[in-house]
Amino acid sequence: MAMIDVEELALGYENRTILEGLSFCVNEGDYLCIVGENGSGKSTLMKTLLGLQKPHGGTIRLGDGLKKNEIGYLPQQTAVQKDFPASVREVVLSGCQARCGFRPFYSRSEKQLADQNMERMGIRQLAKRCYRDLSGGQQQRALLARALCATRKILLLDEPVSGLDPVVTAEMYELIKSLNHEGITIIMISHDISAAVSYASHILHIGKKIFFGTTEEYTASDTGKLFIMREESEENA
């Protein structure tokens, strides 16, 4: 069974439905990029997958033994979150909260996990630094380390390179690719079609038309060709 199986999902907020008839599945080891026009419902979909928002219809089934508290999540940051006055280690450790249950403290193994994930993200030397004093790329690495403390299976990333310069963006994409190669399933919202087709194994395009399939199928589809051409023309303008 797929890790996540979605059938005829309808999405929206309050009493307004913004997307319906959405069906797709995510298997272990997949790298799924969610693309589409602004306002098409990409972030709403991710919040619905996480159980932070109720669907307006349809079903979401978790398989392969996946539990909701085993999903790592890297949301888009607000200005307030970027200015969070805590140490990097404290931020990363907070990813272990779901493991704590009712315990008011972190165990030795959880602290070791946080240290391992900071090492994994190349920020171990920043552990005592204040999070708000970091660069945008360093903050995203800290948040990735935090998300990895919550899961060994699957990461949901909401535009993780937003606001980063081109060099740091390329580094972040390579870092996410390496995590996928290590066996972590990736679901990522992206506004960058060219990066999506370069890195992802599957594409979910939502909007007026819905497409779900492999990257190769997407680049050969009318929807994929149209949006790839549109992005290229905008870059050359």
Coordinates of N, CA and C in Angstrom, one line a residue:
M1 N 0.8 -1.2 0.0 CA 0.0 0.0 0.0 C 0.9 1.3 0.0
A2 N 0.4 2.3 -0.6 CA 1.1 3.6 -0.7 C 1.3 4.2 0.7
M3 N 2.3 5.0 0.9 CA 2.4 5.7 2.2 C 1.3 6.7 2.4
I4 N 0.9 7.4 1.3 CA -0.2 8.3 1.3 C -1.0 8.1 0.0
D5 N -2.3 7.8 0.2 CA -3.2 7.5 -0.9 C -4.4 8.5 -0.8
V6 N -4.5 9.4 -1.8 CA -5.5 10.4 -1.8 C -6.5 10.1 -2.9
E7 N -7.8 10.1 -2.6 CA -8.9 9.9 -3.6 C -10.0 10.9 -3.6
E8 N -10.2 11.5 -4.7 CA -11.3 12.5 -4.9 C -11.4 13.5 -3.8
L9 N -10.2 14.1 -3.5 CA -10.1 15.1 -2.4 C -10.6 16.4 -2.9
A10 N -11.4 17.1 -2.0 CA -11.9 18.4 -2.2 C -11.3 19.3 -1.1
L11 N -10.7 20.4 -1.5 CA -10.0 21.3 -0.6 C -10.6 22.7 -0.5
G12 N -10.4 23.3 0.6 CA -10.9 24.7 0.7 C -10.7 25.2 2.1
Y13 N -11.3 26.4 2.4 CA -11.3 27.0 3.7 C -12.6 27.6 4.0
E14 N -13.0 27.5 5.2 CA -14.4 28.0 5.6 C -15.4 27.2 4.7
N15 N -16.3 28.0 4.1 CA -17.3 27.3 3.2 C -17.0 27.3 1.8
R16 N -15.7 27.7 1.4 CA -15.4 27.9 0.0 C -14.4 26.7 -0.4
T17 N -14.9 26.0 -1.4 CA -14.1 24.9 -2.0 C -13.3 25.5 -3.2
I18 N -11.9 25.2 -3.1 CA -11.1 25.8 -4.2 C -10.5 24.8 -5.1
L19 N -10.6 23.5 -4.7 CA -10.1 22.4 -5.6 C -10.9 21.1 -5.3
E20 N -11.2 20.4 -6.3 CA -11.9 19.1 -6.0 C -11.5 18.1 -7.1
G21 N -11.8 16.8 -6.8 CA -11.5 15.7 -7.7 C -10.0 15.4 -7.8
L22 N -9.3 15.6 -6.6 CA -7.8 15.4 -6.6 C -7.5 14.0 -6.1
S23 N -6.8 13.2 -7.0 CA -6.4 11.9 -6.6 C -4.9 11.7 -7.0
F24 N -4.2 11.1 -6.0 CA -2.8 10.8 -6.3 C -2.3 9.9 -5.1
C25 N -1.1 9.3 -5.3 CA -0.5 8.5 -4.3 C 1.0 8.7 -4.2
V26 N 1.5 8.5 -3.0 CA 2.9 8.7 -2.7 C 3.5 7.4 -2.1
N27 N 4.5 6.8 -2.8 CA 5.1 5.6 -2.4 C 6.4 5.8 -1.7
E28 N 6.9 4.9 -0.9 CA 8.1 5.0 -0.2 C 9.3 5.3 -1.2
G29 N 10.1 6.4 -0.9 CA 11.2 6.7 -1.8 C 10.9 7.7 -2.9
D30 N 9.6 8.0 -3.0 CA 9.2 9.0 -4.1 C 9.7 10.4 -3.7
Y31 N 9.8 11.2 -4.7 CA 10.1 12.7 -4.6 C 9.1 13.4 -5.4
L32 N 8.0 13.8 -4.7 CA 6.9 14.4 -5.4 C 6.9 15.9 -5.3
C33 N 6.9 16.6 -6.4 CA 6.8 18.1 -6.4 C 5.4 18.5 -6.7
I34 N 4.8 19.4 -5.9 CA 3.5 20.0 -6.1 C 3.7 21.3 -6.8
V35 N 3.2 21.5 -8.0 CA 3.3 22.8 -8.7 C 2.0 23.3 -9.1
G36 N 1.9 24.5 -9.6 CA 0.7 25.1 -10.1 C 0.7 26.6 -9.9
E37 N -0.4 27.2 -10.3 CA -0.5 28.6 -10.3 C -0.7 29.1 -8.8
N38 N -0.3 30.4 -8.5 CA -0.5 30.9 -7.2 C -2.0 30.9 -6.9
G39 N -2.3 30.5 -5.6 CA -3.7 30.5 -5.2 C -4.5 29.2 -5.6
S40 N -3.7 28.2 -6.2 CA -4.4 27.0 -6.7 C -4.7 26.0 -5.6
G41 N -4.1 26.2 -4.4 CA -4.4 25.4 -3.3 C -3.3 24.5 -2.8
K42 N -2.0 24.8 -3.2 CA -0.9 24.0 -2.9 C -0.6 23.9 -1.4
S43 N -0.6 25.1 -0.7 CA -0.4 25.1 0.7 C -1.6 24.5 1.5
T44 N -2.8 24.7 1.0 CA -4.0 24.2 1.6 C -3.9 22.6 1.5
L45 N -3.4 22.1 0.4 CA -3.3 20.6 0.3 C -2.3 20.1 1.3
M46 N -1.2 20.8 1.5 CA -0.2 20.3 2.4 C -0.7 20.3 3.9
K47 N -1.4 21.4 4.2 CA -2.0 21.5 5.6 C -3.1 20.4 5.8
T48 N -3.8 20.0 4.7 CA -4.8 19.0 4.8 C -4.2 17.6 4.9
L49 N -3.1 17.4 4.2 CA -2.3 16.1 4.4 C -1.8 16.0 5.8
L50 N -1.4 17.1 6.4 CA -0.9 17.0 7.8 C -2.0 17.0 8.9
G51 N -3.2 17.1 8.4 CA -4.3 17.0 9.4 C -4.6 18.4 10.1
L52 N -3.9 19.4 9.6 CA -4.1 20.8 10.2 C -5.4 21.4 9.7
Q53 N -5.9 20.9 8.6 CA -7.1 21.4 8.0 C -8.0 20.2 7.5
K54 N -9.3 20.3 7.7 CA -10.2 19.3 7.3 C -10.5 19.4 5.8
P55 N -10.5 18.2 5.1 CA -10.9 18.3 3.6 C -12.4 18.6 3.5
H56 N -12.8 19.1 2.4 CA -14.2 19.3 2.1 C -14.9 18.0 1.6
G57 N -14.1 17.1 1.2 CA -14.6 15.8 0.7 C -13.4 14.9 0.3
G58 N -13.7 13.6 0.0 CA -12.7 12.7 -0.4 C -12.0 12.0 0.8
T59 N -11.0 11.2 0.5 CA -10.3 10.5 1.5 C -8.8 10.6 1.4
I60 N -8.1 10.6 2.6 CA -6.7 10.5 2.7 C -6.4 9.3 3.6
R61 N -5.7 8.3 3.0 CA -5.3 7.1 3.8 C -3.8 7.1 3.9
L62 N -3.3 6.8 5.1 CA -1.9 6.6 5.4 C -1.6 5.1 5.4
G63 N -0.6 4.6 4.7 CA -0.2 3.2 4.7 C 1.2 3.0 5.0
D64 N 1.7 1.8 4.9 CA 3.1 1.4 5.2 C 3.4 1.7 6.6
G65 N 2.5 1.7 7.5 CA 2.7 1.9 8.9 C 3.0 3.4 9.3
L66 N 2.7 4.3 8.3 CA 3.0 5.7 8.6 C 1.9 6.3 9.5
K67 N 2.4 7.0 10.5 CA 1.5 7.7 11.5 C 1.6 9.2 11.3
K68 N 0.6 10.0 11.6 CA 0.6 11.4 11.4 C 1.7 12.1 12.2
N69 N 2.1 11.6 13.3 CA 3.2 12.2 14.1 C 4.6 11.8 13.6
E70 N 4.6 11.0 12.5 CA 5.9 10.6 11.9 C 6.2 11.4 10.6
I71 N 5.4 12.4 10.4 CA 5.6 13.2 9.2 C 6.4 14.5 9.6
G72 N 7.6 14.7 9.0 CA 8.3 15.9 9.2 C 7.8 17.1 8.3
Y73 N 7.7 18.3 8.9 CA 7.1 19.4 8.1 C 8.0 20.6 8.2
L74 N 8.3 21.2 7.0 CA 9.0 22.5 7.0 C 8.0 23.5 6.3
P75 N 7.4 24.3 7.1 CA 6.4 25.3 6.6 C 7.1 26.5 6.0
Q76 N 6.4 27.4 5.3 CA 6.9 28.7 5.0 C 7.1 29.5 6.2
Q77 N 8.2 30.2 6.3 CA 8.4 31.0 7.5 C 7.7 32.4 7.5
T78 N 7.2 32.8 8.6 CA 6.7 34.2 8.7 C 7.9 35.1 9.2
A79 N 7.7 36.4 9.2 CA 8.7 37.3 9.7 C 8.9 37.1 11.2
V80 N 7.8 36.8 11.9 CA 7.9 36.6 13.3 C 8.8 35.3 13.6
Q81 N 8.5 34.2 12.9 CA 9.3 33.0 13.1 C 10.8 33.2 12.8
K82 N 11.1 34.0 11.8 CA 12.5 34.2 11.4 C 13.2 34.9 12.5
D83 N 12.5 35.6 13.4 CA 13.1 36.4 14.5 C 13.0 35.7 15.8
F84 N 12.8 34.4 15.8 CA 12.6 33.6 17.0 C 13.8 33.6 17.9
P85 N 13.7 34.0 19.1 CA 14.9 34.2 20.0 C 15.2 33.0 20.8
A86 N 15.6 31.9 20.1 CA 16.1 30.7 20.7 C 17.3 30.2 20.1
S87 N 18.1 29.3 20.7 CA 19.3 28.8 20.1 C 18.9 27.8 19.0
V88 N 19.9 27.6 18.1 CA 19.7 26.6 17.0 C 19.3 25.2 17.6
R89 N 20.0 24.9 18.6 CA 19.8 23.5 19.2 C 18.4 23.4 19.8
E90 N 17.9 24.5 20.4 CA 16.6 24.5 21.0 C 15.5 24.3 19.8
V91 N 15.8 25.0 18.7 CA 14.8 24.9 17.6 C 14.8 23.5 17.0
V92 N 16.0 22.9 16.8 CA 16.1 21.6 16.3 C 15.5 20.6 17.3
L93 N 15.8 20.7 18.5 CA 15.2 19.8 19.5 C 13.7 19.8 19.6
S94 N 13.1 20.9 19.3 CA 11.7 21.0 19.3 C 11.0 20.1 18.3
G95 N 11.8 19.6 17.3 CA 11.2 18.6 16.4 C 11.0 17.2 17.1
C96 N 11.5 17.0 18.3 CA 11.3 15.8 19.0 C 10.1 15.8 19.9
Q97 N 9.3 16.9 19.9 CA 8.2 17.0 20.9 C 7.2 15.9 20.8
A98 N 6.9 15.5 19.5 CA 5.9 14.4 19.4 C 6.4 13.1 20.0
R99 N 7.7 12.9 20.1 CA 8.3 11.7 20.7 C 8.1 11.8 22.3
C100 N 8.1 13.0 22.8 CA 8.1 13.1 24.3 C 6.8 12.7 24.9
G101 N 5.7 12.8 24.2 CA 4.4 12.5 24.8 C 4.1 13.5 26.0
F102 N 3.9 13.0 27.2 CA 3.6 13.8 28.3 C 4.9 14.1 29.1
R103 N 6.1 13.7 28.6 CA 7.3 14.0 29.4 C 7.6 15.5 29.2
P104 N 8.0 16.2 30.3 CA 8.3 17.6 30.2 C 9.8 17.9 29.9
F105 N 10.5 16.8 29.5 CA 11.9 17.0 29.2 C 12.3 16.1 28.0
Y106 N 13.5 16.4 27.4 CA 14.0 15.6 26.3 C 14.9 14.5 26.8
S107 N 14.8 13.3 26.3 CA 15.7 12.2 26.7 C 17.1 12.4 26.1
R108 N 18.0 11.6 26.6 CA 19.4 11.6 26.1 C 19.4 11.2 24.6
S109 N 18.5 10.2 24.2 CA 18.5 9.8 22.8 C 17.9 10.9 21.9
E110 N 17.0 11.6 22.4 CA 16.4 12.7 21.6 C 17.5 13.9 21.4
K111 N 18.2 14.1 22.5 CA 19.3 15.1 22.3 C 20.4 14.7 21.3
Q112 N 20.7 13.4 21.4 CA 21.6 12.8 20.4 C 21.1 12.9 19.0
L113 N 19.8 12.6 18.8 CA 19.2 12.7 17.5 C 19.3 14.2 17.0
A114 N 19.0 15.1 17.8 CA 19.1 16.5 17.4 C 20.6 16.9 17.0
D115 N 21.5 16.4 17.8 CA 22.9 16.6 17.4 C 23.3 16.0 16.1
Q116 N 22.8 14.7 15.9 CA 23.1 14.0 14.6 C 22.5 14.7 13.4
N117 N 21.3 15.3 13.6 CA 20.6 16.0 12.5 C 21.3 17.3 12.2
M118 N 21.8 18.0 13.2 CA 22.5 19.2 13.0 C 23.8 18.9 12.2
E119 N 24.5 17.8 12.6 CA 25.7 17.4 11.9 C 25.3 17.1 10.4
R120 N 24.2 16.4 10.2 CA 23.7 16.0 8.9 C 23.5 17.2 8.0
M121 N 23.0 18.3 8.6 CA 22.7 19.5 7.9 C 23.9 20.5 7.8
G122 N 25.0 20.1 8.4 CA 26.2 20.9 8.4 C 26.1 22.2 9.3
I123 N 25.3 22.1 10.4 CA 25.2 23.3 11.2 C 25.5 23.0 12.7
R124 N 26.2 21.9 12.9 CA 26.6 21.5 14.3 C 27.3 22.6 15.0
Q125 N 28.1 23.3 14.3 CA 28.9 24.4 14.9 C 28.1 25.6 15.2
L126 N 26.9 25.7 14.8 CA 26.0 26.8 15.1 C 25.0 26.5 16.2
A127 N 25.2 25.4 16.9 CA 24.2 24.9 17.9 C 23.9 26.0 18.9
K128 N 24.8 26.7 19.4 CA 24.6 27.7 20.5 C 24.3 29.1 19.9
R129 N 24.3 29.3 18.6 CA 24.0 30.6 18.1 C 22.5 30.8 18.2
C130 N 22.1 32.1 18.2 CA 20.7 32.5 18.2 C 20.1 32.3 16.8
Y131 N 19.0 31.6 16.8 CA 18.4 31.3 15.5 C 18.1 32.5 14.6
R132 N 17.7 33.6 15.2 CA 17.3 34.8 14.5 C 18.6 35.5 13.9
D133 N 19.8 35.1 14.4 CA 21.0 35.8 13.8 C 21.6 35.0 12.6
L134 N 20.9 33.9 12.2 CA 21.4 33.1 11.1 C 21.0 33.7 9.8
S135 N 21.7 33.3 8.7 CA 21.3 33.7 7.4 C 20.1 32.9 7.0
G136 N 19.4 33.2 5.9 CA 18.2 32.5 5.5 C 18.5 31.0 5.2
G137 N 19.7 30.8 4.6 CA 20.0 29.4 4.3 C 20.3 28.6 5.5
Q138 N 21.0 29.2 6.5 CA 21.3 28.5 7.7 C 20.0 28.2 8.5
Q139 N 19.0 29.2 8.5 CA 17.7 28.9 9.1 C 17.0 27.8 8.5
Q140 N 17.0 27.7 7.2 CA 16.3 26.6 6.5 C 17.0 25.2 6.8
R141 N 18.3 25.2 7.0 CA 19.0 24.0 7.4 C 18.6 23.6 8.8
A142 N 18.5 24.6 9.7 CA 18.0 24.3 11.0 C 16.6 23.7 11.1
L143 N 15.7 24.3 10.2 CA 14.4 23.8 10.2 C 14.3 22.4 9.5
L144 N 15.2 22.1 8.6 CA 15.2 20.8 8.0 C 15.7 19.8 9.1
A145 N 16.7 20.2 9.9 CA 17.2 19.3 11.0 C 16.1 19.1 12.0
R146 N 15.3 20.1 12.2 CA 14.1 20.0 13.1 C 13.1 19.0 12.6
A147 N 12.8 19.1 11.3 CA 11.8 18.2 10.7 C 12.3 16.8 10.7
L148 N 13.6 16.6 10.5 CA 14.2 15.3 10.5 C 14.1 14.6 11.9
C149 N 14.1 15.4 13.0 CA 13.9 14.9 14.3 C 12.5 14.3 14.5
A150 N 11.6 14.7 13.6 CA 10.2 14.2 13.7 C 10.0 12.9 12.9
T151 N 10.9 12.6 12.0 CA 10.6 11.5 11.1 C 11.9 10.9 10.6
R152 N 11.8 9.6 10.2 CA 12.8 8.9 9.5 C 12.2 8.4 8.1
K153 N 11.0 8.9 7.8 CA 10.2 8.3 6.7 C 9.9 9.4 5.6
I154 N 9.3 10.5 6.0 CA 8.7 11.4 5.0 C 8.8 12.8 5.4
L155 N 9.2 13.7 4.5 CA 9.2 15.2 4.8 C 8.3 15.9 3.8
L156 N 7.5 16.8 4.4 CA 6.7 17.7 3.6 C 7.3 19.1 3.7
L157 N 7.6 19.7 2.6 CA 8.4 20.9 2.5 C 7.6 22.0 1.7
D158 N 7.3 23.1 2.3 CA 6.5 24.1 1.6 C 7.4 25.2 1.1
E159 N 7.7 25.2 -0.1 CA 8.6 26.2 -0.8 C 9.9 26.4 0.1
P160 N 10.7 25.4 0.3 CA 11.9 25.5 1.2 C 13.0 26.5 0.7
V161 N 12.9 26.9 -0.6 CA 14.0 27.8 -1.0 C 13.5 29.2 -1.2
S162 N 12.3 29.5 -0.8 CA 11.7 30.8 -1.0 C 12.6 31.9 -0.3
G163 N 12.9 32.9 -1.1 CA 13.7 34.0 -0.5 C 15.2 33.8 -0.5
L164 N 15.7 32.7 -0.9 CA 17.1 32.4 -0.8 C 17.8 32.8 -2.1
D165 N 19.1 33.1 -2.1 CA 19.8 33.5 -3.3 C 20.1 32.3 -4.1
P166 N 20.5 32.4 -5.4 CA 20.6 31.3 -6.3 C 21.6 30.2 -5.8
V167 N 22.7 30.7 -5.2 CA 23.7 29.7 -4.7 C 23.2 28.9 -3.6
V168 N 22.6 29.5 -2.6 CA 22.0 28.8 -1.5 C 20.8 27.9 -1.9
T169 N 20.1 28.4 -2.9 CA 19.0 27.6 -3.4 C 19.5 26.3 -4.0
A170 N 20.5 26.4 -4.8 CA 21.1 25.2 -5.4 C 21.6 24.2 -4.3
E171 N 22.2 24.8 -3.3 CA 22.7 23.9 -2.2 C 21.5 23.2 -1.5
M172 N 20.4 24.0 -1.3 CA 19.3 23.4 -0.6 C 18.7 22.3 -1.4
Y173 N 18.6 22.5 -2.7 CA 18.0 21.5 -3.6 C 18.9 20.2 -3.6
E174 N 20.2 20.4 -3.6 CA 21.1 19.2 -3.5 C 21.0 18.5 -2.2
L175 N 20.8 19.3 -1.1 CA 20.6 18.7 0.2 C 19.4 17.8 0.3
I176 N 18.3 18.4 -0.2 CA 17.0 17.6 -0.3 C 17.1 16.4 -1.1
K177 N 17.8 16.5 -2.2 CA 18.0 15.3 -3.1 C 18.8 14.2 -2.4
S178 N 19.8 14.6 -1.6 CA 20.6 13.6 -0.8 C 19.8 12.9 0.2
L179 N 18.9 13.7 0.9 CA 18.0 13.0 1.8 C 17.1 12.0 1.2
N180 N 16.6 12.4 0.0 CA 15.8 11.4 -0.8 C 16.5 10.2 -1.2
H181 N 17.8 10.3 -1.5 CA 18.6 9.2 -1.9 C 18.9 8.3 -0.7
E182 N 18.9 8.9 0.5 CA 19.1 8.2 1.7 C 17.8 7.4 2.1
G183 N 16.7 7.6 1.4 CA 15.5 6.8 1.6 C 14.3 7.6 2.2
I184 N 14.5 8.9 2.4 CA 13.4 9.7 2.9 C 12.5 10.1 1.7
T185 N 11.2 9.9 1.9 CA 10.2 10.3 0.9 C 10.0 11.8 1.0
I186 N 10.0 12.5 -0.1 CA 9.8 13.9 -0.2 C 8.5 14.4 -0.9
I187 N 7.8 15.2 -0.2 CA 6.7 15.9 -0.9 C 7.0 17.4 -0.7
M188 N 7.2 18.1 -1.8 CA 7.6 19.5 -1.8 C 6.8 20.4 -2.7
I189 N 6.3 21.5 -2.2 CA 5.7 22.5 -3.0 C 6.8 23.4 -3.6
S190 N 6.7 23.6 -4.9 CA 7.7 24.4 -5.6 C 7.0 25.4 -6.6
H191 N 7.5 26.6 -6.7 CA 7.1 27.5 -7.8 C 8.0 27.4 -8.9
D192 N 9.1 26.6 -8.8 CA 10.2 26.5 -9.8 C 10.0 25.2 -10.6
I193 N 9.4 25.4 -11.8 CA 9.1 24.2 -12.6 C 10.3 23.5 -13.1
S194 N 11.4 24.3 -13.4 CA 12.6 23.7 -14.0 C 13.3 22.9 -12.9
A195 N 13.3 23.3 -11.6 CA 13.9 22.6 -10.5 C 13.0 21.3 -10.3
A196 N 11.7 21.5 -10.3 CA 10.8 20.3 -10.1 C 11.1 19.2 -11.1
V197 N 11.2 19.5 -12.3 CA 11.5 18.5 -13.3 C 12.9 17.9 -13.3
S198 N 13.8 18.7 -12.7 CA 15.2 18.3 -12.6 C 15.4 17.3 -11.4
Y199 N 14.6 17.5 -10.3 CA 14.9 16.7 -9.1 C 13.8 15.7 -8.8
A200 N 12.5 15.9 -9.1 CA 11.4 15.1 -8.6 C 11.3 13.8 -9.5
S201 N 10.7 12.8 -8.8 CA 10.4 11.6 -9.5 C 9.0 11.7 -10.1
H202 N 8.1 12.5 -9.4 CA 6.7 12.6 -9.7 C 6.3 14.1 -9.6
I203 N 5.3 14.5 -10.4 CA 4.8 15.8 -10.4 C 3.3 15.8 -10.2
L204 N 2.8 16.6 -9.3 CA 1.4 16.9 -9.1 C 1.1 18.3 -9.4
H205 N 0.5 18.6 -10.5 CA 0.2 19.9 -11.0 C -1.3 20.2 -10.7
I206 N -1.6 21.2 -9.9 CA -3.0 21.5 -9.5 C -3.3 22.9 -10.0
G207 N -4.6 23.1 -10.3 CA -5.1 24.3 -10.8 C -6.3 24.0 -11.7
K208 N -6.5 24.8 -12.7 CA -7.7 24.5 -13.6 C -7.6 23.1 -14.2
K209 N -6.4 22.7 -14.5 CA -6.2 21.3 -14.9 C -5.4 20.6 -13.8
I210 N -5.7 19.3 -13.6 CA -4.9 18.5 -12.6 C -4.1 17.5 -13.4
F211 N -2.8 17.4 -13.0 CA -2.0 16.3 -13.6 C -1.3 15.6 -12.5
F212 N -1.2 14.3 -12.5 CA -0.3 13.5 -11.6 C 0.3 12.4 -12.4
G213 N 1.6 12.3 -12.3 CA 2.3 11.3 -13.0 C 3.8 11.4 -12.8
T214 N 4.6 10.6 -13.5 CA 6.1 10.7 -13.4 C 6.5 12.1 -14.0
T215 N 7.7 12.4 -13.7 CA 8.3 13.7 -14.3 C 8.4 13.5 -15.8
E216 N 8.7 12.4 -16.3 CA 8.8 12.2 -17.7 C 7.5 12.3 -18.4
E217 N 6.4 11.8 -17.7 CA 5.0 12.0 -18.3 C 4.6 13.4 -18.2
Y218 N 5.0 14.2 -17.2 CA 4.7 15.6 -17.1 C 5.3 16.4 -18.2
T219 N 6.6 16.2 -18.4 CA 7.3 17.0 -19.4 C 6.8 16.7 -20.8
A220 N 6.2 15.5 -21.0 CA 5.6 15.2 -22.3 C 4.1 15.6 -22.4
S221 N 3.5 16.0 -21.3 CA 2.1 16.4 -21.3 C 1.9 17.8 -21.8
D222 N 0.7 18.1 -22.3 CA 0.3 19.5 -22.7 C 0.5 20.5 -21.6
T223 N 0.0 20.1 -20.4 CA 0.1 20.9 -19.2 C 1.6 21.2 -18.9
G224 N 2.4 20.2 -18.8 CA 3.8 20.4 -18.5 C 4.5 21.3 -19.6
K225 N 4.3 21.0 -20.8 CA 4.9 21.8 -21.9 C 4.6 23.2 -21.8
L226 N 3.3 23.5 -21.5 CA 2.8 24.9 -21.4 C 3.5 25.6 -20.3
F227 N 3.6 25.0 -19.1 CA 4.2 25.7 -18.0 C 5.7 25.8 -18.0
I228 N 6.3 24.8 -18.6 CA 7.8 24.9 -18.8 C 8.1 26.0 -19.8
M229 N 7.3 26.1 -20.9 CA 7.5 27.2 -21.9 C 7.3 28.5 -21.2
R230 N 6.2 28.6 -20.4 CA 5.9 29.9 -19.8 C 7.0 30.4 -18.8
E231 N 7.6 29.4 -18.1 CA 8.6 29.8 -17.2 C 9.9 30.2 -17.9
E232 N 10.2 29.5 -19.0 CA 11.4 29.9 -19.8 C 11.2 31.3 -20.4
S233 N 10.0 31.6 -20.9 CA 9.8 32.9 -21.5 C 9.9 34.0 -20.5
E234 N 9.4 33.8 -19.2 CA 9.5 34.7 -18.2 C 11.0 35.0 -17.8
E235 N 11.8 33.9 -17.8 CA 13.2 34.0 -17.5 C 14.0 34.8 -18.5
N236 N 13.5 34.7 -19.8 CA 14.2 35.3 -20.9 C 13.7 36.8 -21.2
A237 N 12.6 37.1 -20.5 CA 12.0 38.5 -20.7 C 12.9 39.6 -20.2

